[in-house]
Coordinates of C-alpha atoms in Angstrom, one line a residue:
M14 CA -1.4 1.2 -16.2
C15 CA 0.3 4.6 -16.0
G16 CA 2.1 7.2 -14.6
I17 CA 1.0 11.1 -14.3
D18 CA 2.2 14.1 -13.3
G19 CA 1.0 17.9 -13.8
I20 CA 1.5 21.1 -12.8
A21 CA -1.6 24.3 -12.5
A22 CA -0.6 27.5 -11.2
R23 CA -2.6 31.8 -12.0
S24 CA 0.1 31.5 -14.7
L25 CA 1.8 28.7 -16.2
T26 CA 5.8 29.3 -17.4
P27 CA 8.5 28.0 -19.2
A28 CA 9.8 26.7 -16.1
H29 CA 6.5 25.3 -15.5
I30 CA 6.9 23.2 -18.2
S31 CA 10.1 21.8 -18.4
A32 CA 9.2 20.6 -14.6
C33 CA 6.7 18.8 -15.8
R34 CA 8.6 17.0 -18.7
A35 CA 11.2 16.1 -15.9
M36 CA 9.2 14.3 -13.8
T37 CA 7.2 12.4 -16.8
A38 CA 10.5 11.1 -17.7
A39 CA 11.4 9.9 -14.0
L40 CA 8.4 7.8 -14.5
A41 CA 9.2 6.0 -17.6
H42 CA 10.0 3.1 -15.5
R43 CA 5.9 3.3 -14.4
G44 CA 4.3 3.3 -18.6
P45 CA 7.2 2.8 -21.4
D46 CA 5.1 1.7 -24.0
S47 CA 4.0 6.0 -24.7
N48 CA 4.6 8.7 -23.1
G49 CA 3.2 12.3 -23.7
L50 CA 3.2 15.8 -22.8
E51 CA 0.5 18.6 -23.2
V52 CA -0.2 22.1 -22.0
I53 CA -3.5 24.0 -21.9
G54 CA -3.7 27.3 -20.6
N55 CA -2.6 27.3 -16.8
C56 CA -1.7 23.7 -16.4
V57 CA 0.1 21.0 -17.8
L58 CA -0.2 17.1 -18.0
G59 CA 2.1 14.1 -18.1
N60 CA 2.2 10.7 -18.8
T61 CA 3.5 7.8 -19.2
R62 CA 2.3 4.0 -20.7
L63 CA 1.9 0.9 -19.9
A64 CA -0.5 -1.0 -22.1
I65 CA -3.3 -2.7 -21.4
I66 CA -6.6 -2.7 -22.5
D67 CA -6.9 -1.5 -26.5
L68 CA -3.3 -1.4 -27.3
S69 CA -3.0 1.1 -30.3
E70 CA -1.8 4.3 -30.5
R71 CA -5.7 5.8 -29.7
G72 CA -4.4 5.4 -26.0
R73 CA -2.2 7.5 -25.5
Q74 CA -1.8 10.4 -23.4
P75 CA -2.5 12.8 -21.9
M76 CA -6.0 13.2 -23.6
A77 CA -8.2 14.8 -24.9
N78 CA -12.0 15.4 -25.3
A79 CA -13.9 16.1 -29.3
D80 CA -13.7 20.0 -29.2
R81 CA -10.5 19.7 -26.5
S82 CA -11.7 21.2 -23.4
S83 CA -11.1 18.6 -21.3
W84 CA -7.7 16.8 -20.8
I85 CA -6.8 13.5 -18.6
A86 CA -4.2 12.3 -17.3
Y87 CA -5.3 9.0 -16.2
N88 CA -3.6 6.5 -14.3
G89 CA -5.4 2.5 -13.5
E90 CA -8.0 0.2 -14.3
C91 CA -11.9 0.8 -14.7
Y92 CA -13.3 -2.3 -14.9
N93 CA -16.9 -1.4 -15.2
A94 CA -16.0 0.8 -18.2
A95 CA -17.8 -1.7 -20.9
E96 CA -20.8 -0.9 -18.6
L97 CA -20.4 2.4 -18.5
R98 CA -19.4 2.9 -22.8
E99 CA -22.9 1.0 -23.3
W100 CA -24.4 4.1 -21.2
L101 CA -22.6 7.0 -21.9
V102 CA -23.4 5.7 -25.7
S103 CA -26.9 5.8 -24.8
R104 CA -26.3 9.6 -24.0
G105 CA -25.4 10.6 -27.5
R106 CA -21.3 10.1 -26.8
K107 CA -19.2 8.8 -29.4
F108 CA -15.9 7.2 -28.4
H109 CA -12.6 6.9 -30.7
S110 CA -10.9 4.3 -28.5
G111 CA -11.3 0.7 -27.0
T112 CA -10.1 2.5 -23.7
D113 CA -10.9 3.0 -20.4
T114 CA -9.1 6.1 -20.2
E115 CA -11.5 7.8 -23.2
V116 CA -14.8 6.6 -20.6
V117 CA -13.9 8.3 -17.6
L118 CA -12.7 11.5 -19.4
Q119 CA -16.5 11.6 -21.0
L120 CA -18.5 10.0 -18.1
Y121 CA -17.0 13.3 -16.6
D122 CA -17.5 15.3 -19.1
E123 CA -21.1 13.9 -18.6
I124 CA -21.8 14.2 -14.9
G125 CA -18.7 16.0 -13.2
D126 CA -17.7 15.3 -10.6
A127 CA -19.7 12.4 -9.1
C128 CA -17.7 10.7 -12.3
V129 CA -15.3 8.6 -9.2
E130 CA -18.9 7.0 -7.5
R131 CA -19.5 5.5 -10.4
L132 CA -16.2 3.8 -11.5
R133 CA -14.9 0.2 -10.4
G134 CA -12.0 -0.2 -9.9
M135 CA -8.2 1.3 -9.2
F136 CA -7.3 5.1 -10.4
A137 CA -5.4 7.9 -9.9
F138 CA -6.3 10.5 -12.3
A139 CA -6.5 14.4 -12.8
I140 CA -8.5 16.4 -15.3
W141 CA -8.0 20.1 -16.8
D142 CA -11.9 21.6 -17.2
A143 CA -10.0 24.2 -20.0
P144 CA -12.9 26.5 -19.8
K145 CA -13.5 26.4 -16.0
N146 CA -9.3 26.7 -15.6
R147 CA -10.3 23.2 -12.4
L148 CA -7.5 21.1 -12.4
L149 CA -9.5 18.1 -11.1
L150 CA -7.6 15.6 -8.8
A151 CA -8.9 12.0 -8.1
R152 CA -7.6 7.8 -6.3
D153 CA -9.7 5.8 -6.4
R154 CA -11.9 4.4 -3.1
L155 CA -8.7 1.7 -0.6
G156 CA -6.1 3.4 -2.3
I157 CA -4.5 0.7 -4.8
K158 CA -3.2 3.5 -7.0
P159 CA -1.2 6.9 -5.9
L160 CA -0.8 10.4 -6.4
Y161 CA 0.7 13.4 -4.0
Y162 CA 1.0 16.8 -4.2
A163 CA 2.3 19.4 -3.4
L164 CA 0.9 23.5 -2.8
T165 CA 3.3 26.1 -4.2
A166 CA 2.9 29.9 -4.1
D167 CA 1.1 30.3 -7.3
G168 CA -0.2 26.6 -7.8
I169 CA -0.4 22.8 -7.6
V170 CA 2.2 19.9 -8.5
F171 CA 1.3 16.2 -9.1
A172 CA 2.6 13.0 -9.3
S173 CA 1.9 9.1 -9.1
E174 CA 5.4 9.3 -7.3
I175 CA 7.6 11.3 -4.6
K176 CA 10.6 11.0 -6.9
A177 CA 8.9 12.3 -9.7
L178 CA 8.2 15.7 -7.8
L179 CA 11.7 16.2 -6.1
S180 CA 12.7 15.0 -9.9
S181 CA 10.2 18.8 -11.1
G182 CA 13.5 20.9 -8.9
I183 CA 10.3 22.5 -7.5
V184 CA 10.0 20.6 -4.1
S185 CA 13.2 20.2 -2.0
P186 CA 14.4 16.8 -0.9
R187 CA 14.5 17.6 2.7
M188 CA 13.0 15.3 4.8
A189 CA 9.7 16.4 6.7
P190 CA 10.1 15.7 10.8
H191 CA 6.6 14.4 11.7
G192 CA 6.9 11.9 8.3
V193 CA 10.3 9.8 9.2
R194 CA 9.0 9.8 12.6
A195 CA 6.1 8.2 12.1
F196 CA 8.2 5.8 10.0
L197 CA 10.4 5.2 12.8
Q198 CA 7.8 4.4 14.8
L199 CA 5.6 2.6 12.6
G200 CA 7.5 1.1 10.1
H201 CA 6.2 3.1 7.1
I202 CA 4.5 6.5 6.6
P203 CA 0.8 6.9 6.0
A204 CA -1.3 10.3 5.7
P205 CA -1.6 12.9 6.2
W206 CA 2.3 13.0 6.1
T207 CA 5.2 11.2 3.5
A208 CA 9.0 11.7 3.8
I209 CA 9.7 14.7 2.4
D210 CA 8.9 18.2 3.7
G211 CA 5.8 20.2 2.0
V212 CA 4.2 16.8 -0.2
H213 CA 1.1 15.1 0.5
P214 CA -1.1 12.2 -0.1
L215 CA -4.9 12.5 -1.6
E216 CA -6.2 10.1 -0.2
P217 CA -7.6 6.7 -0.9
G218 CA -11.4 7.9 -1.6
H219 CA -10.9 11.6 -2.2
C220 CA -11.2 14.3 -4.6
A221 CA -9.1 17.2 -4.8
V222 CA -9.8 20.5 -6.3
W223 CA -7.6 23.2 -7.3
Q224 CA -8.4 26.0 -9.2
D225 CA -7.8 30.2 -9.6
G226 CA -5.0 29.1 -6.1
K227 CA -7.8 27.7 -4.2
F228 CA -7.3 23.5 -2.9
Q229 CA -10.3 21.3 -1.6
K230 CA -10.0 18.1 -0.4
S231 CA -13.3 16.1 0.0
S232 CA -14.2 12.1 0.2
Y233 CA -16.8 10.1 -1.8
W234 CA -16.4 6.7 0.1
D235 CA -16.4 6.2 3.4
L236 CA -16.2 2.5 4.6
K237 CA -18.2 1.3 7.4
A238 CA -16.9 0.1 10.2
H239 CA -19.6 -3.6 11.3
A240 CA -21.7 -1.5 14.5
N241 CA -24.3 -4.1 15.6
G242 CA -23.1 -7.6 16.1
A243 CA -27.0 -9.3 16.4
G244 CA -27.8 -11.7 13.1
A245 CA -24.1 -13.1 13.3
K246 CA -25.3 -16.8 13.2
E247 CA -27.4 -16.1 10.7
I248 CA -25.7 -14.1 8.1
A249 CA -22.4 -16.5 8.6
E250 CA -25.4 -20.0 7.2
N251 CA -26.4 -17.4 4.4
A252 CA -23.1 -15.3 3.0
S253 CA -21.1 -18.1 1.5
L254 CA -23.6 -18.1 -1.9
G255 CA -23.8 -14.5 -2.2
L256 CA -20.2 -14.3 -1.2
T257 CA -19.1 -16.9 -4.2
Q258 CA -21.2 -14.6 -7.0
Q259 CA -19.8 -11.6 -5.5
L260 CA -16.1 -13.2 -5.4
L261 CA -16.6 -14.4 -8.8
D262 CA -18.0 -11.2 -10.1
A263 CA -14.7 -9.4 -9.0
T264 CA -12.6 -12.3 -10.7
R265 CA -14.3 -11.5 -13.8
L266 CA -13.2 -8.3 -14.5
H267 CA -10.2 -8.0 -13.1
L268 CA -9.4 -11.1 -15.7
I269 CA -10.3 -7.9 -18.4
S270 CA -7.1 -7.1 -20.2
D271 CA -5.4 -7.2 -23.6
V272 CA -1.9 -8.8 -22.5
P273 CA -1.2 -12.3 -21.0
V274 CA -2.2 -12.2 -16.4
A275 CA 0.1 -14.3 -14.6
L276 CA -1.0 -15.4 -10.7
F277 CA 1.2 -14.3 -7.7
L278 CA 0.7 -18.0 -5.9
S279 CA 1.4 -19.6 -2.4
G280 CA 1.0 -22.0 -0.3
G281 CA -1.9 -20.6 0.9
V282 CA -5.9 -20.2 0.9
D283 CA -5.9 -16.7 -0.8
S284 CA -4.1 -17.3 -3.3
A285 CA -5.4 -21.1 -4.4
A286 CA -8.9 -19.6 -3.8
L287 CA -7.9 -16.7 -6.1
G288 CA -6.7 -19.8 -8.7
A289 CA -9.7 -21.5 -8.4
L290 CA -12.4 -18.9 -9.4
A291 CA -10.2 -16.9 -12.1
K292 CA -9.9 -20.9 -13.6
R293 CA -13.7 -21.1 -12.8
A294 CA -14.2 -16.7 -13.9
G295 CA -12.7 -18.6 -17.8
A296 CA -8.8 -17.5 -17.3
D297 CA -7.6 -20.2 -19.6
Q298 CA -3.6 -18.6 -20.4
L299 CA -2.8 -18.2 -16.6
T300 CA 0.5 -19.0 -15.3
A301 CA 1.3 -19.1 -11.3
L302 CA 4.5 -17.5 -10.3
T303 CA 6.1 -18.8 -6.8
I304 CA 9.3 -17.0 -5.2
G305 CA 10.6 -19.7 -3.4
F306 CA 14.1 -20.4 -0.7
E307 CA 17.0 -22.0 -0.6
D308 CA 16.2 -22.1 3.2
S309 CA 13.3 -25.1 3.5
A310 CA 12.0 -23.4 6.4
L311 CA 10.4 -20.4 4.9
D312 CA 10.2 -22.2 0.9
E313 CA 6.9 -22.1 -0.6
S314 CA 7.6 -23.5 -3.9
E315 CA 6.5 -27.1 -2.3
P316 CA 2.4 -25.9 -1.9
S317 CA 2.3 -23.7 -3.8
R318 CA 3.9 -26.7 -7.4
R319 CA 0.8 -28.7 -5.5
T320 CA -1.5 -25.9 -5.3
A321 CA -1.2 -24.9 -9.2
E322 CA -0.9 -29.2 -10.5
L323 CA -4.7 -29.1 -8.7
L324 CA -5.6 -25.7 -10.1
G325 CA -4.1 -26.9 -13.3
I326 CA -2.4 -23.9 -13.7
P327 CA 1.2 -24.3 -15.2
H328 CA 3.9 -22.3 -12.4
R329 CA 6.7 -21.1 -12.1
V330 CA 9.6 -21.1 -9.6
L331 CA 12.3 -18.6 -9.1
K332 CA 14.9 -19.5 -6.2
L333 CA 15.9 -16.2 -4.6
T334 CA 19.3 -16.1 -2.8
A335 CA 20.8 -14.1 -0.2
R336 CA 23.6 -12.9 -3.2
E337 CA 20.5 -12.1 -6.0
T338 CA 19.1 -10.0 -3.8
H339 CA 21.8 -7.7 -1.8
E340 CA 22.9 -7.1 -5.0
S341 CA 19.6 -6.0 -6.5
L342 CA 19.4 -3.5 -3.0
D343 CA 20.8 -0.6 -4.5
H344 CA 17.3 -0.8 -7.3
A345 CA 15.5 -1.6 -4.5
M346 CA 15.7 1.5 -1.9
W347 CA 15.3 3.2 -5.4
A348 CA 11.9 1.8 -5.8
M349 CA 10.6 1.9 -2.4
D350 CA 9.9 6.1 -2.7
Q351 CA 8.7 6.5 0.9
P352 CA 11.3 3.7 3.4
T353 CA 9.4 1.5 4.0
V354 CA 10.2 -2.6 6.2
D355 CA 7.8 -4.0 4.9
G356 CA 8.1 -4.8 0.6
L357 CA 11.1 -6.6 -0.6
N358 CA 9.0 -9.8 -1.4
A359 CA 6.6 -7.3 -3.7
Y360 CA 9.8 -6.8 -5.4
W361 CA 11.2 -10.2 -6.7
I362 CA 8.1 -11.5 -6.9
C363 CA 7.3 -8.3 -9.8
R364 CA 10.7 -8.7 -10.6
T365 CA 9.8 -12.1 -11.4
A366 CA 6.8 -11.3 -13.5
A367 CA 8.2 -8.6 -15.6
H368 CA 11.1 -10.7 -16.3
A369 CA 9.0 -13.7 -17.6
G370 CA 7.4 -10.8 -19.5
F371 CA 4.2 -10.5 -18.2
K372 CA 2.8 -6.9 -17.6
V373 CA -0.7 -7.6 -15.7
A374 CA -0.4 -10.1 -12.5
L375 CA -3.2 -11.2 -9.7
T376 CA -2.8 -11.0 -6.1
G377 CA -4.6 -11.9 -3.3
Q378 CA -3.9 -8.9 -1.3
G379 CA -6.5 -8.4 1.3
G380 CA -7.7 -11.5 2.1
D381 CA -5.9 -11.5 5.8
E382 CA -7.9 -8.1 6.7
L383 CA -11.5 -9.7 4.5
F384 CA -11.5 -12.5 6.6
G385 CA -9.2 -12.2 9.4
G386 CA -6.2 -14.4 8.6
Y387 CA -4.1 -12.6 10.9
A388 CA -2.7 -14.8 14.1
S389 CA -2.0 -11.4 15.8
L390 CA -5.6 -11.0 16.1
R391 CA -5.7 -12.8 19.8
W392 CA -3.3 -10.1 21.0
F393 CA -5.5 -7.4 20.4
E394 CA -8.1 -9.3 22.3
R395 CA -5.9 -9.8 25.9
F396 CA -3.8 -6.2 25.8
T397 CA -7.4 -4.5 25.0
H398 CA -8.2 -6.4 27.9
A399 CA -4.7 -5.8 30.1
A400 CA -5.1 -2.5 28.9
S401 CA -8.2 -1.9 30.1
W402 CA -7.2 -3.9 34.0
L403 CA -4.8 -1.3 34.0
K404 CA -5.7 2.2 33.2
P405 CA -6.0 3.5 36.5
V406 CA -1.5 2.4 37.1
P407 CA -0.2 6.2 35.2
R408 CA 1.9 5.5 31.9
G409 CA 5.0 7.3 33.8
F410 CA 5.9 4.3 36.2
A411 CA 5.6 0.9 33.3
T412 CA 7.6 3.1 31.4
A413 CA 10.4 3.4 34.6
M414 CA 9.9 -0.5 35.4
L415 CA 10.0 -1.3 31.2
D416 CA 11.7 0.5 29.2
H417 CA 14.6 -0.4 29.4
D418 CA 17.5 -1.4 27.0
A419 CA 18.2 -4.6 28.7
F420 CA 14.8 -5.7 28.0
P421 CA 13.7 -7.6 24.8
F422 CA 11.7 -4.7 22.9
R423 CA 8.3 -6.9 22.8
W424 CA 8.8 -6.6 27.2
R425 CA 9.8 -2.5 26.6
K426 CA 6.4 -1.7 24.4
L427 CA 4.1 -3.4 26.8
S428 CA 4.1 -0.1 28.6
Y429 CA 1.2 2.1 26.2
L430 CA -0.8 -0.7 28.2
A431 CA -1.2 1.8 31.0
G432 CA -2.9 4.2 31.9
A433 CA -4.5 4.2 28.4
D434 CA -7.4 6.4 27.7
D435 CA -8.6 4.2 25.2
P436 CA -7.5 0.2 25.7
F437 CA -8.1 -0.6 22.1
V438 CA -5.8 2.4 20.8
A439 CA -3.1 0.8 23.3
A440 CA -3.1 -2.5 21.8
E441 CA -2.6 -1.7 18.7
L442 CA 0.2 0.4 20.1
A443 CA 1.4 -2.8 21.7
V444 CA 1.4 -4.6 18.7
K445 CA 2.6 -2.5 15.8
I446 CA 5.1 0.2 17.1
H447 CA 8.3 -0.3 15.8
F448 CA 10.3 2.1 18.2
L449 CA 9.4 3.8 20.9
Q450 CA 8.5 7.5 21.5
R451 CA 13.1 7.8 23.8
D452 CA 13.7 5.5 21.4
V453 CA 12.8 7.9 17.9
N454 CA 14.4 11.1 20.1
D455 CA 17.7 9.1 20.7
L456 CA 18.0 8.2 16.8
L457 CA 16.9 11.3 15.3
D458 CA 20.0 14.3 14.8
P459 CA 18.9 16.3 18.2
G460 CA 17.9 18.9 15.3
L461 CA 14.9 16.7 13.1
A462 CA 13.6 15.5 16.3
A463 CA 13.4 18.6 17.7
A464 CA 11.5 20.1 14.7
G465 CA 9.1 17.6 15.0
E466 CA 8.4 18.2 18.7
D467 CA 6.1 20.7 17.3
G468 CA 2.1 21.0 17.3
E469 CA -0.2 18.5 18.1
F470 CA 2.7 16.5 19.0
S471 CA 4.3 18.7 21.7
G472 CA 6.1 17.1 24.6
R473 CA 5.1 13.1 23.2
G474 CA 6.0 13.0 19.1
E475 CA 3.3 10.4 19.1
E476 CA 2.8 10.5 15.8
A477 CA 1.8 6.7 15.6
G478 CA -0.8 7.4 18.4
A479 CA -2.5 10.1 16.9
H480 CA -2.9 8.3 13.5
L481 CA -4.5 5.4 15.5
R482 CA -6.8 7.4 17.4
E483 CA -8.1 8.5 14.5
W484 CA -9.2 5.4 12.8
A485 CA -10.5 3.6 16.0
A486 CA -12.7 7.0 16.6
R487 CA -13.6 6.6 13.4
A488 CA -14.9 2.1 14.4
K489 CA -17.2 4.5 17.6
G490 CA -20.0 2.1 18.1
A491 CA -18.3 -1.5 16.5
N492 CA -16.8 -4.2 18.9
L493 CA -13.2 -5.6 19.7
L494 CA -12.9 -7.6 16.1
E495 CA -15.1 -5.0 14.1
K496 CA -12.6 -2.1 15.4
V497 CA -10.0 -5.1 14.4
A498 CA -10.8 -5.2 11.2
Y499 CA -11.4 -1.6 9.8
L500 CA -8.0 -0.7 11.7
D501 CA -6.4 -3.5 9.4
V502 CA -7.9 -2.0 6.2
H503 CA -6.7 2.0 6.8
A504 CA -4.2 1.6 9.4
H505 CA -2.1 -0.8 7.2
L506 CA -3.2 -2.5 4.2
E507 CA -3.6 1.0 2.1
P508 CA -0.3 2.8 3.6
R509 CA 2.0 0.3 3.7
L510 CA 0.6 -3.0 1.8
L511 CA -0.8 -0.9 -1.2
R512 CA 1.0 1.6 -1.1
D513 CA 4.6 -1.5 -1.0
G514 CA 3.1 -3.0 -4.1
D515 CA 2.8 -1.0 -6.9
A516 CA 5.7 1.3 -5.8
M517 CA 7.0 -1.8 -5.7
S518 CA 5.4 -3.4 -8.7
M519 CA 4.7 -0.5 -11.6
A520 CA 9.0 -0.8 -10.7
H521 CA 8.7 -3.0 -12.9
S522 CA 6.5 -1.8 -14.9
L523 CA 4.0 -4.5 -13.7
E524 CA 0.5 -4.3 -12.9
L525 CA -0.8 -5.9 -9.3
R526 CA -4.9 -6.5 -9.3
P527 CA -6.0 -7.2 -6.2
V528 CA -9.4 -8.9 -6.8
F529 CA -10.0 -9.5 -3.0
L530 CA -9.9 -5.1 -3.0
D531 CA -13.3 -4.8 -5.2
H532 CA -14.5 -2.2 -3.4
K533 CA -18.2 -3.7 -3.9
L534 CA -16.4 -7.0 -2.6
V535 CA -15.3 -4.8 0.7
E536 CA -18.9 -3.6 1.2
F537 CA -20.1 -6.5 1.0
V538 CA -18.3 -8.8 3.3
F539 CA -18.1 -5.4 5.4
A540 CA -21.9 -5.0 5.8
M541 CA -21.5 -9.3 7.7
P542 CA -20.9 -9.1 11.2
G543 CA -16.9 -9.3 12.9
A544 CA -18.1 -13.0 14.0
S545 CA -19.2 -14.6 10.9
R546 CA -16.6 -13.4 8.7
M547 CA -13.7 -12.9 11.4
Q548 CA -12.9 -16.8 11.8
H549 CA -9.0 -17.5 10.3
K550 CA -10.0 -17.5 6.4
K551 CA -13.8 -20.2 7.1
L552 CA -16.0 -17.9 5.3
L553 CA -13.9 -17.6 2.4
L554 CA -13.2 -21.5 2.3
D555 CA -16.9 -22.1 2.6
A556 CA -17.8 -19.4 -0.5
M557 CA -15.2 -21.6 -1.4
R558 CA -16.3 -25.2 -1.6
S559 CA -18.4 -24.9 -4.9
V560 CA -15.6 -23.5 -7.3
M561 CA -13.2 -26.0 -5.9
P562 CA -12.8 -29.9 -6.8
E563 CA -13.3 -31.3 -3.8
D564 CA -9.9 -32.9 -3.0
T565 CA -8.2 -29.6 -3.5
Y566 CA -10.7 -28.1 -1.0
R567 CA -9.5 -30.6 1.4
E568 CA -6.2 -30.3 1.3
I569 CA -6.0 -26.2 0.7
S570 CA -8.3 -26.1 3.5
G571 CA -6.2 -28.1 6.2
R572 CA -2.7 -26.7 5.4
P573 CA -2.1 -24.1 8.0
K574 CA -1.5 -20.3 8.0
R575 CA 2.4 -20.1 6.8
T576 CA 3.6 -15.3 6.4
F577 CA 6.1 -15.2 3.7
S578 CA 8.7 -13.8 4.5
F579 CA 12.8 -13.2 4.1
P580 CA 15.2 -14.1 6.7
F581 CA 16.3 -11.0 7.3
A582 CA 17.6 -11.9 10.9
K583 CA 20.0 -13.9 9.0
W584 CA 21.0 -12.3 6.3
L585 CA 21.9 -9.0 9.0
A586 CA 24.0 -10.5 10.9
V587 CA 25.8 -12.5 7.9
E588 CA 26.0 -11.7 4.0
L589 CA 24.6 -8.4 4.8
R590 CA 26.6 -7.7 7.4
P591 CA 29.7 -5.7 5.7
E592 CA 27.4 -3.9 4.2
V593 CA 24.5 -2.8 7.4
E594 CA 28.5 -1.3 9.1
A595 CA 29.8 0.4 6.1
A596 CA 25.8 2.7 6.1
F597 CA 26.0 2.7 9.4
S598 CA 29.6 4.4 10.1
A599 CA 29.5 7.8 11.5
D600 CA 30.8 9.6 8.1
R601 CA 27.8 8.3 6.4
V602 CA 25.0 9.0 8.6
S603 CA 26.4 12.3 10.1
S604 CA 26.8 13.2 6.1
A605 CA 22.6 12.4 5.5
G606 CA 22.3 14.5 8.5
I607 CA 18.7 12.4 9.6
L608 CA 20.4 9.7 11.9
N609 CA 22.2 10.3 15.6
P610 CA 25.3 7.9 15.0
A611 CA 26.1 7.2 18.0
A612 CA 22.3 6.2 18.9
V613 CA 22.4 4.0 15.5
Q614 CA 25.7 2.5 16.7
S615 CA 23.7 1.2 19.6
V616 CA 21.1 -0.4 18.3
W617 CA 23.3 -2.5 15.5
K618 CA 25.9 -3.5 18.7
R619 CA 22.9 -4.4 20.8
F620 CA 21.6 -6.5 18.1
L621 CA 24.5 -8.5 17.3
E622 CA 25.2 -9.4 20.6
H623 CA 20.8 -10.5 21.6
P624 CA 19.3 -10.2 18.5
G625 CA 16.3 -11.6 20.0
R626 CA 15.9 -8.5 22.2
V627 CA 16.5 -6.0 20.2
G628 CA 14.5 -7.9 16.4
W629 CA 15.5 -7.7 13.2
S630 CA 13.3 -5.4 12.0
R631 CA 14.5 -2.0 13.9
V632 CA 18.3 -2.1 12.0
W633 CA 16.7 -3.3 8.7
S634 CA 14.4 -0.3 9.3
L635 CA 17.2 1.7 10.7
F636 CA 19.5 0.5 7.3
V637 CA 16.4 1.3 4.7
L638 CA 16.2 4.7 6.1
Q639 CA 20.0 5.5 5.8
R640 CA 20.0 4.2 2.3
W641 CA 16.6 5.2 1.1
C642 CA 18.3 8.9 2.2
E643 CA 21.4 8.2 0.2
T644 CA 19.3 7.3 -2.6
M645 CA 16.8 9.6 -3.0
K646 CA 19.4 12.5 -2.2
V647 CA 17.3 13.3 0.5
T648 CA 18.9 15.6 4.1
R649 CA 17.6 16.7 6.7

């Protein structure tokens, strides 16, 4: 696991090399074990290495092939590297290290860009083909590992994190109008936007090529929504056995490591299943880690302790206090890399693992999306039906009736259900929207708000709607369950949960491995009808019957689902209040130039008077945006 960066240009200059050196330094937290920088013709590549496989100097990057014609900067894990290495050796290739990095590079030399289709794992990499003067960028299928780029007049600059691009001096720290609007609407920033003007994410499952000043992207993988609900009962009856084997195969691969591995353990089904699978797959040195709270209503340390006891896994609990969390805020804002309303939970469990000496941790991310774990599913069903019924009602009429500050926010966003072209997209907005269009225009600095009202969003400012409509269109023909599952992956898991997980873990030099997101496992599960798998984890539990001891299975399957969360409402109103009020002061808000001081103060005042009406997440998102801009020195 590493950080990568680089620049390719028509004519590389000393300034480009200095910029790359600055980016590599800015990624030191992603790879504290070693770093390197190589200049090859019109390209300079940088790398910081977190050594997981083959800890020797043979794994140092950037890495060259035997004749130094191809060079790679690689971030990730290729779990089928042994299988690929055997095939490449049969083709006459010789290896000089035990790393998966060298496997990927030699696979490129053997079959070119198609190498990405053979990889099983999480990755983002850059390969410079010197004879062709050509740069290949690639990202794994589900976007577990990040990669950002900016095109310049004479080339391209790329890196694992936006903060590295900013450190290059090539990218200006200017807020992207559409990016900030998307954040206020959704609580995160999905592709194709980022928080920084001119910076773009390479989308999951995509490759990009820069050659002689020309840049082109292409998709090499697409997760299909199941379009046919026929045979659901028969598939459900026969699925668990095959699923058990798929889960065990994925777990065995994710345990490959030359360093100890931790398990993030909550009191829920996903992490319990993961622990049982890891034990069955032969993990005998696994340690379970849990965050506990002083507030018993939020604390999961007792059920997680019980799970670890049942599975026979050593267990550690960190009791997190409000004071500790507040003292870490500066580092957490820096770690975010982009504004997000999530991430602090990942930040703290990753910090715990790193302080305990771990470099690798297994996580149950993806379990809710694959196996129907979200309680919000019933709201999508209700809201879709309501939007179909309210389709003849003009949106303007519903807005006039519901969009008032005196109403609870959860009422206001129901205005999306009237006059909708697509009832499903309307339901997605009614569930997921953070701030409405009027709120966004009021909250942003007037100049920035006006800058976002252009092009395809002219007069609407509906980045969230455009984002959700695009993914809903790709699930055309699927039923409601299939669409919800499909958008849970592409419009929530990928741009929010996985992005946050990578940023927060790598800020602590820790590699997260989401076992359930092995792409072979994801394809296997998504081939089933939603009626078979979207049943509040029943399919996963059925697959665990032959893996878990019977008493463990009974206890785990009988536990009610709990959502891991911090006591933000209390923190904002009490412990964090002085810091929030300082950040929301007119001078500081005006200095950053992103938000409108009067509008921010209005939201804050309403929250203090009626916290349930406003909701803590809206105040937290404004606080995060303001503090992140100050930390990263981003302005309008």
